[in-house]
Short mmCIF file of C-alpha atoms and ligand atoms in Angstrom, two decimals:
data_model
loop_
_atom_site.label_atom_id
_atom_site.label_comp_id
_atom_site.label_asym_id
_atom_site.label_seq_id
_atom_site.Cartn_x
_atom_site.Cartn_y
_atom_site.Cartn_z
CA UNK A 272 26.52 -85.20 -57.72
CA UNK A 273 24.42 -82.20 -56.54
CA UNK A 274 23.02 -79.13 -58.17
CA UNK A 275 24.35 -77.20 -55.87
CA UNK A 276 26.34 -77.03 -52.41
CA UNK A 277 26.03 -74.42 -49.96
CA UNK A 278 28.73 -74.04 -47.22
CA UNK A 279 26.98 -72.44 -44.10
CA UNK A 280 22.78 -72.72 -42.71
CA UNK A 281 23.08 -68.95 -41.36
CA UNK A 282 20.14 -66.92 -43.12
CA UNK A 283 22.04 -66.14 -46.16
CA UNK A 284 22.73 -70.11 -46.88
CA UNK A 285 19.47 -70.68 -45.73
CA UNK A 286 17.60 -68.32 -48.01
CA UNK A 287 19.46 -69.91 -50.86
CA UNK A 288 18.61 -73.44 -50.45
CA UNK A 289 14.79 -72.26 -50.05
CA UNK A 290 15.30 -70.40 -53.79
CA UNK A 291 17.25 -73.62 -54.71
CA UNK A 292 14.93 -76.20 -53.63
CA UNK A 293 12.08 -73.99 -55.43
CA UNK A 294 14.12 -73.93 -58.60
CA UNK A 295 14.10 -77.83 -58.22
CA UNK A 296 17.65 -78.09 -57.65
CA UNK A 297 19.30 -81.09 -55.98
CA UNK A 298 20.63 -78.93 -53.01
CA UNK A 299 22.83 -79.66 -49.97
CA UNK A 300 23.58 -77.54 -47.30
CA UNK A 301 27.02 -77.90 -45.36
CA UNK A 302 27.26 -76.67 -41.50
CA UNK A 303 30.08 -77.36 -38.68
CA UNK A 304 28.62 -75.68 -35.97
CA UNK A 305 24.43 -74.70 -35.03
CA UNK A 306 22.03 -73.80 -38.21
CA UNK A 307 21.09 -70.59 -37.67
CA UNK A 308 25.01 -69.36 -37.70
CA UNK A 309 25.64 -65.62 -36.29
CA UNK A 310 21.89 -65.22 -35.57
CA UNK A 311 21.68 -67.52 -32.59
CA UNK A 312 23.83 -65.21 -30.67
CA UNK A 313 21.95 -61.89 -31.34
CA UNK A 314 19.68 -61.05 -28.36
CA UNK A 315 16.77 -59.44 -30.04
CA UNK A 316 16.54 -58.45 -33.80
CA UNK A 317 13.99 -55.21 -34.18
CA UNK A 318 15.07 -54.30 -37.90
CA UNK A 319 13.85 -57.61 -39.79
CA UNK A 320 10.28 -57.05 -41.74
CA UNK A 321 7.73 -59.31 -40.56
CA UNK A 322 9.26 -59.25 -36.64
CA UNK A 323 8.73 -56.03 -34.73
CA UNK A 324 10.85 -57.77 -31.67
CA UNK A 325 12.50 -61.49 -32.36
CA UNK A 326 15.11 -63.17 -30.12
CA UNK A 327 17.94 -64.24 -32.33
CA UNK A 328 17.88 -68.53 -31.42
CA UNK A 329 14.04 -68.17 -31.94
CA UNK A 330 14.33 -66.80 -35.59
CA UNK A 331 17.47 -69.25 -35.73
CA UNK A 332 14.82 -72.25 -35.27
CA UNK A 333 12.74 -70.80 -37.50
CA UNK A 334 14.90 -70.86 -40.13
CA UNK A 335 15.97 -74.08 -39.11
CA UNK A 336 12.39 -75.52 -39.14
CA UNK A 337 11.49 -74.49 -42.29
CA UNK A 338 14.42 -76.32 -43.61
CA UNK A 339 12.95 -79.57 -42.72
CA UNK A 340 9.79 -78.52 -43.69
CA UNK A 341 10.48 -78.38 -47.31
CA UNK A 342 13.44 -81.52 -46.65
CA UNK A 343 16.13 -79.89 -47.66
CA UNK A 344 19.01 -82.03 -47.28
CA UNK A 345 21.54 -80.90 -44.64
CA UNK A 346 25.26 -82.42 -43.20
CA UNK A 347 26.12 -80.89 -39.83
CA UNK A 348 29.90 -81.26 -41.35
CA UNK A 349 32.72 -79.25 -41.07
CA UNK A 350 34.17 -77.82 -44.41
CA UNK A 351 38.23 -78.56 -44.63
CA UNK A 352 38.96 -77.73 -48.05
CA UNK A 353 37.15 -76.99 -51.26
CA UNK A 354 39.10 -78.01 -54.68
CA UNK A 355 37.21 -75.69 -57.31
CA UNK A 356 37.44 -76.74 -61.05
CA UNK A 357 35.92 -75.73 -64.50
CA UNK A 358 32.65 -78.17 -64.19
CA UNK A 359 32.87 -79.83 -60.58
CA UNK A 360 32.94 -78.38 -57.00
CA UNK A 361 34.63 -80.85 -54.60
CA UNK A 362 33.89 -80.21 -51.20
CA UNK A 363 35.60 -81.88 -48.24
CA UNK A 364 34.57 -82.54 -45.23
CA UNK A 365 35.52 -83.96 -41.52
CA UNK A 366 34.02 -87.25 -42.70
CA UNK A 367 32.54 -86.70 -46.11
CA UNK A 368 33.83 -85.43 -49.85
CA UNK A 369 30.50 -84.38 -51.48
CA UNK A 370 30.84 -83.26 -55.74
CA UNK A 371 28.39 -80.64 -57.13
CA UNK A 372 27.89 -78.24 -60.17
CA UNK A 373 27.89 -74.96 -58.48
CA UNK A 374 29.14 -74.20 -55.00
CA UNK A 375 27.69 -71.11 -52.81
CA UNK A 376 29.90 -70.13 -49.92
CA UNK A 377 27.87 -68.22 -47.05
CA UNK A 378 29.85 -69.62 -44.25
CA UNK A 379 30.24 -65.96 -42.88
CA UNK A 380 32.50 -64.20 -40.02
CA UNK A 381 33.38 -65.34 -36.40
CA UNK A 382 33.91 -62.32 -33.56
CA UNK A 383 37.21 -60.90 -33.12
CA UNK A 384 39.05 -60.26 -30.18
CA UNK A 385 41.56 -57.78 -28.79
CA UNK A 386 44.27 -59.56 -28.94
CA UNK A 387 45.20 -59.23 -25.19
CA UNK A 388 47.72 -61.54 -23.12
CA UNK A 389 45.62 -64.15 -21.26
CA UNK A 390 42.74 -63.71 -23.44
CA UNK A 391 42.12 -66.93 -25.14
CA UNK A 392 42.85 -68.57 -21.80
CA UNK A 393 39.63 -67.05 -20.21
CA UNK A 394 37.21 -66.74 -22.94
CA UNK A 395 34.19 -68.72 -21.39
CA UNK A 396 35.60 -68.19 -17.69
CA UNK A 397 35.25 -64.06 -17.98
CA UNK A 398 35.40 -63.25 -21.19
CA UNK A 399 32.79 -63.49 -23.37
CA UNK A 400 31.17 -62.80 -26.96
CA UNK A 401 28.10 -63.40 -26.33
CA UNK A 402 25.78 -61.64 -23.83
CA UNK A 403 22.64 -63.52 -24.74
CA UNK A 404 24.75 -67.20 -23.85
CA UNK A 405 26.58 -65.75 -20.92
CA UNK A 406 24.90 -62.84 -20.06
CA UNK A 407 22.84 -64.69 -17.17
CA UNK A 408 26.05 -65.97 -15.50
CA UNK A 409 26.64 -62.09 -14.11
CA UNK A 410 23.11 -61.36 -12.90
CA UNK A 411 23.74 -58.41 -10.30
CA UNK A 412 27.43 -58.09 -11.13
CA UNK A 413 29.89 -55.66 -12.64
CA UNK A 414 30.67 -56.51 -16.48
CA UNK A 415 31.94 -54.48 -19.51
CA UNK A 416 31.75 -54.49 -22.94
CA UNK A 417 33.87 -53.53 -25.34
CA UNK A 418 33.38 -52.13 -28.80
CA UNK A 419 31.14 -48.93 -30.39
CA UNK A 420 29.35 -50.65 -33.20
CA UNK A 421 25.78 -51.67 -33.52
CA UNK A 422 26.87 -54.79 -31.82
CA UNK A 423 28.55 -53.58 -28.93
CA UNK A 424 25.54 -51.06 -28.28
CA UNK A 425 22.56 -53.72 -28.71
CA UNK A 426 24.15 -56.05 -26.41
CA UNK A 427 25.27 -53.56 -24.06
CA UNK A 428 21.46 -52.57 -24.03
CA UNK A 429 20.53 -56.46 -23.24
CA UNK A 430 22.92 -56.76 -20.41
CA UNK A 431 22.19 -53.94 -18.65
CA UNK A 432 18.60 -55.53 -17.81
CA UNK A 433 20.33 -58.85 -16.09
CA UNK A 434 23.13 -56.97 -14.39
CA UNK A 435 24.46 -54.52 -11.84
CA UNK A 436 25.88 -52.31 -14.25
CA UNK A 437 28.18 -52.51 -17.68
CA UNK A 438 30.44 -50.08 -18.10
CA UNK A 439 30.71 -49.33 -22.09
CA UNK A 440 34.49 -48.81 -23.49
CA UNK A 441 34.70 -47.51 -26.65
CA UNK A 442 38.16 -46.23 -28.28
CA UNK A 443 36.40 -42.83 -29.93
CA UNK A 444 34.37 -40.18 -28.77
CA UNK A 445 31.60 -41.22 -31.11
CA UNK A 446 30.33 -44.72 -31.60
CA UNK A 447 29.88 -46.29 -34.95
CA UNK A 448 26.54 -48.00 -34.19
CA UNK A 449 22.92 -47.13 -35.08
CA UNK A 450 21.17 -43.67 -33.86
CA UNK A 451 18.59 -45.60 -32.29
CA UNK A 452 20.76 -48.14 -29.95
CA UNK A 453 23.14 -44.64 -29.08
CA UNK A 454 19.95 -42.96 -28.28
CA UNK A 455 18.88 -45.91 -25.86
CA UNK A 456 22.00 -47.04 -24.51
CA UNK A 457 22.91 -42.94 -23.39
CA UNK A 458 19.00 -43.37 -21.76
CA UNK A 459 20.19 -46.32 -19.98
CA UNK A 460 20.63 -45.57 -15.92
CA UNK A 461 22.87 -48.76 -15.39
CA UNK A 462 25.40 -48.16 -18.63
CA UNK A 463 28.44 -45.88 -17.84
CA UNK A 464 30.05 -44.90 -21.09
CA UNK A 465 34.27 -45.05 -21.03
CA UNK A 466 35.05 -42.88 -24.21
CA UNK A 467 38.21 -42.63 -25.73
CA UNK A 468 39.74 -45.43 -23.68
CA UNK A 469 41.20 -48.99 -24.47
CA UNK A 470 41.57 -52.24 -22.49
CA UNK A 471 45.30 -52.64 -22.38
CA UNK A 472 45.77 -55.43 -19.96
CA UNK A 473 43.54 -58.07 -17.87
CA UNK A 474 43.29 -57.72 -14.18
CA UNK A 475 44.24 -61.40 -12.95
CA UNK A 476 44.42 -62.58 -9.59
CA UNK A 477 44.64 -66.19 -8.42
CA UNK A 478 43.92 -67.45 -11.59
CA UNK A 479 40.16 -65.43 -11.68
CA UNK A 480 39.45 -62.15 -13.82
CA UNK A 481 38.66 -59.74 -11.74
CA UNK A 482 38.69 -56.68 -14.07
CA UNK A 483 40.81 -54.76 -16.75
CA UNK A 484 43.30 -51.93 -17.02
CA UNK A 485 42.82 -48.94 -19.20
CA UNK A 486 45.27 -47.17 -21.75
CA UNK A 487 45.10 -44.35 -18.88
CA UNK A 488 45.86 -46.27 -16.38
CA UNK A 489 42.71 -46.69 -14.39
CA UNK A 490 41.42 -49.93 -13.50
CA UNK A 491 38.09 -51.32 -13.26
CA UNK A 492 36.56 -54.16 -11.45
CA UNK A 493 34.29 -56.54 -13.58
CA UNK A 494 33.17 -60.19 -13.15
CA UNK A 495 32.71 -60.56 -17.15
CA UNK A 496 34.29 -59.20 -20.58
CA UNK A 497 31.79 -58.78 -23.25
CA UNK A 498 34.39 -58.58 -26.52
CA UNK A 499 32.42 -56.96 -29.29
CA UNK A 500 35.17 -55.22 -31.59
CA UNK A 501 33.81 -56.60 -34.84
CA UNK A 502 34.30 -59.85 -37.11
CA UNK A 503 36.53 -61.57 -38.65
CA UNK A 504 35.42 -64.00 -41.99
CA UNK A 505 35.32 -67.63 -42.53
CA UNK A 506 37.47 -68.43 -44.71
CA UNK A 507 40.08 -71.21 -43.47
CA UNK A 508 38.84 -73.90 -46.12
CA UNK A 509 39.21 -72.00 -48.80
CA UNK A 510 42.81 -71.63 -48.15
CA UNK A 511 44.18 -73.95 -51.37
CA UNK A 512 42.29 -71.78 -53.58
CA UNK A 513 42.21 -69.02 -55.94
CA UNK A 514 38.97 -67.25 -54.73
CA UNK A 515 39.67 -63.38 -54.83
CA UNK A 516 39.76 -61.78 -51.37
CA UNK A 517 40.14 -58.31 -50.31
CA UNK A 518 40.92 -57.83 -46.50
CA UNK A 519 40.05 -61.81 -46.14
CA UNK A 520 36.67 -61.52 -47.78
CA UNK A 521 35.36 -63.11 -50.79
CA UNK A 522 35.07 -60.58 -53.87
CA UNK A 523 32.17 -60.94 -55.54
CA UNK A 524 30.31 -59.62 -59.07
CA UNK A 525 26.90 -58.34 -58.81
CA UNK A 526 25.29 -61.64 -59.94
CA UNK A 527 27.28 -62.89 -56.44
CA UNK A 528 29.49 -64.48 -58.52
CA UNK A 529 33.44 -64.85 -57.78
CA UNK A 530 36.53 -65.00 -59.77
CA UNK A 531 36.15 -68.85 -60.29
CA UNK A 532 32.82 -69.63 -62.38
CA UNK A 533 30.05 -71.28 -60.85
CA UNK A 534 31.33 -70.37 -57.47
CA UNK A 535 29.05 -67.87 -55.48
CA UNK A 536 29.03 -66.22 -52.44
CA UNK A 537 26.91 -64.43 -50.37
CA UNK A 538 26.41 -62.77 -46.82
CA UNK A 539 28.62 -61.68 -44.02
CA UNK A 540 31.89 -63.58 -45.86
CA UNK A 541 31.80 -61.27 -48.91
CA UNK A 542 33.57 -58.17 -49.06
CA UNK A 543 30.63 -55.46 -49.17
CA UNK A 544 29.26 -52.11 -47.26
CA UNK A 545 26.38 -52.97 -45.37
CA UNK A 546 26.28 -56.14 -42.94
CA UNK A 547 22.71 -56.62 -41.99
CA UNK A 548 20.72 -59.83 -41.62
CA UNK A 549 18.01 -58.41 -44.37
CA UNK A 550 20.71 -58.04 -46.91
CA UNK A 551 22.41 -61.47 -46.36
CA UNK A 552 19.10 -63.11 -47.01
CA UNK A 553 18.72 -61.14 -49.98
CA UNK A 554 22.02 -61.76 -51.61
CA UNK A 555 21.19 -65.63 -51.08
CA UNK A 556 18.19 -65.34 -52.89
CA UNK A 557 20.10 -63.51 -55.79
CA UNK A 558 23.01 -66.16 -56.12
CA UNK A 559 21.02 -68.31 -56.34
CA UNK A 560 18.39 -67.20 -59.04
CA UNK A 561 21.46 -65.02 -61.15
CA UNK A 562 23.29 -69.12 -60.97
CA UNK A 563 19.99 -70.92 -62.69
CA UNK A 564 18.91 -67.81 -65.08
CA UNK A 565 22.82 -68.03 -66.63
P1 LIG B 689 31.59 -53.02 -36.32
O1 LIG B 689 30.47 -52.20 -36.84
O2 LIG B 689 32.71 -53.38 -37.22
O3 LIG B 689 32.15 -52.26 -35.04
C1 LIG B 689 33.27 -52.74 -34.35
C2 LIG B 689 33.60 -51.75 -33.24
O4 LIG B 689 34.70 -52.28 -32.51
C3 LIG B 689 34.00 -50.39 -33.75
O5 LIG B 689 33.43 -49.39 -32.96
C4 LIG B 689 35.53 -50.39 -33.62
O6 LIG B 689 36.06 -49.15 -33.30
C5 LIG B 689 35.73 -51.30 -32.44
N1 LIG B 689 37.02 -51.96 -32.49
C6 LIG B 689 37.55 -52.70 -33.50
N2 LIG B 689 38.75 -53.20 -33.17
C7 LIG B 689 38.99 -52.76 -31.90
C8 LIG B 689 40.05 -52.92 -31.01
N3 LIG B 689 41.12 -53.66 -31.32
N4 LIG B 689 39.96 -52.33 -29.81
C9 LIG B 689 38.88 -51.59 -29.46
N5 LIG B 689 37.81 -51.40 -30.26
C10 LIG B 689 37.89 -51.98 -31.48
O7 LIG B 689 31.09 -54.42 -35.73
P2 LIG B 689 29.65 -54.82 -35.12
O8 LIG B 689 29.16 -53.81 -34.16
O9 LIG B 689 29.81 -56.21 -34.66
O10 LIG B 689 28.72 -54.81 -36.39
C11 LIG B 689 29.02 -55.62 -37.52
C12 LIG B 689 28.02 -55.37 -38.62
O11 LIG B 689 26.76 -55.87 -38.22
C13 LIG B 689 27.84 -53.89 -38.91
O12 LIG B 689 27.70 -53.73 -40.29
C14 LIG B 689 26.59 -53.52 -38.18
O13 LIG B 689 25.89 -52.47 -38.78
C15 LIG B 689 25.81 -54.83 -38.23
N6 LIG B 689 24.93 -54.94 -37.06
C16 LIG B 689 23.72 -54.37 -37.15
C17 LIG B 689 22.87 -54.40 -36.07
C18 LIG B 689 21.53 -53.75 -36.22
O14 LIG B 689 21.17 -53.44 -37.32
N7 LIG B 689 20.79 -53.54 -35.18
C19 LIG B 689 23.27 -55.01 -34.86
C20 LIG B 689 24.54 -55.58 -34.80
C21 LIG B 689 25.37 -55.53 -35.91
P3 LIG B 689 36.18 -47.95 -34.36
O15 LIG B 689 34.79 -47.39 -34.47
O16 LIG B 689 37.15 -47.06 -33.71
O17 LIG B 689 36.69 -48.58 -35.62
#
């Protein structure tokens, strides 16, 4: 029986087992895929205190190493199903069913995609989301990305020094992202922004991508598809449950707290305003110290 389970080693999970293990809790983190979650796919992070310029699978190890520093105990498991009562927290896993007294959820979001015909089929043979794992494969080539947010701009921004040129499709006239990244990306010789415009079809041709068609009809010739249209959260466990959700994110109270007591939640899987790595570490560190001060 532990203290406390979390469910996901990105920085918000993280953050909370530090606070936990501090609070001499019997902790256990839970992860089905790399610690480090979300951040090992960022390029470079330039808006978290303490790092003017970090690339994201550096701070990833970081976080990672300090785990083990302070031996925190840690399951690379996948989560399949969580059974929430009044005093326990069952958690199940691919191989494991672990019990504990309060459960954090910071499993947080997965990219989503356009929803095109053929797209699934060539995501990792074209299509991509994720320059900084990919972005290497189309040195000196063609590529676009797709997307106006902060995410589509930064990586946009981090292709454009490994490539020919990346054409920029966006589906408004203004993008979404940060001032900063517009400023630089509009600076940027080798991006050519597409406003107003949406991939409506793949351009396929003996079984290769060779580019995509536009909502106006023109086509363009790219080697690689960089999808950044936003996230989507994870959430699939928690499917037998009674968690409240609000556009497939977990609701939470201001202590981080959800509908079901001594279930938490924290980071990109909550419903909130403001996505940022700084505040995901934050709300860890709250659920955490709100959970042992009850
Ligand atoms: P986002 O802010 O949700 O932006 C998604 C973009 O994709 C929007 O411009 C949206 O267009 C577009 N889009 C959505 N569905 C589309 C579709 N079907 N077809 C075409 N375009 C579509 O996502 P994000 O950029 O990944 O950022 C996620 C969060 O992380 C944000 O809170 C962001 O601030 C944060 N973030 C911060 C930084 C940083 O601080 N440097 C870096 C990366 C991410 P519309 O604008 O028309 O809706």
């Amino acid at each position: 029986m532990y203290d406390l389970i979390i469910i996901g080693m990105g920085i918000s999970g993280i953050t909370a087992s530090i606070y936990a293990k501090r609070a001499g809790m019997k902790v256990l983190l839970l992860e089905g895929s790399a610690p480090g979650g979300t951040i090992n796919k960022i390029s470079t992070i330039e808006n978290y205190p303490g790092y003017a310029s970090i690339a994201g699978p550096d701070f990833a190890y970081n976080l990672f190493e300090e785990v083990n520093k302070l031996q925190i105990e840690y399951k690379l498991e996948k989560v399949t199903d969580v059974i929430l009562e009044e005093t326990t927290k069952l958690v199940k896993t691919t191989s494991n069913v672990y019990e504990a007294k309060y459960l954090l959820i910071a499993s947080g979001r997965h990219p989503k995609m356009l929803g095109l015909k053929n797209e699934e089929k060539f995501l990792g043979r074209g299509i991509s989301t994720c320059a900084l794992c990919d972005g290497a494969l189309y040195k000196n080539s063609d590529v676009a990305v797709i997307g106006g947010g902060s995410s589509a701009l930064s990586e946009a921004l981090y292709l454009a020094n490994i490539v020919n040129k990346v054409y920029l499709i966006h589906r408004r006239e203004e993008f979404r992202g940060e001032d900063t990244l517009i400023k630089e990306v509009k600076e940027t010789k080798n991006i050519e922004l597409i406003l107003n415009n949406e991939v409506t079809e793949l351009k396929i041709e003996d079984d290769t991508l060779k580019g995509i068609v536009l909502k106006d009809g023109k086509e363009i010739n790219v080697k690689g598809i960089f999808i950044y249209v936003g996230f989507l959260p994870n959430t699939a466990f928690l499917e037998r449950t009674d968690l409240k959700m609000e556009d497939g994110y977990i609701v939470v109270d201001k202590y981080h707290e959800t509908n079901i007591k001594g279930v938490y939640a924290s980071g990109d899987v909550t419903k909130k305003e403001i996505y940022q790595i700084v505040n995901a570490a934050s709300e860890g560190a709250e659920a955490v110290v709100y959970m042992t001060n009850k």
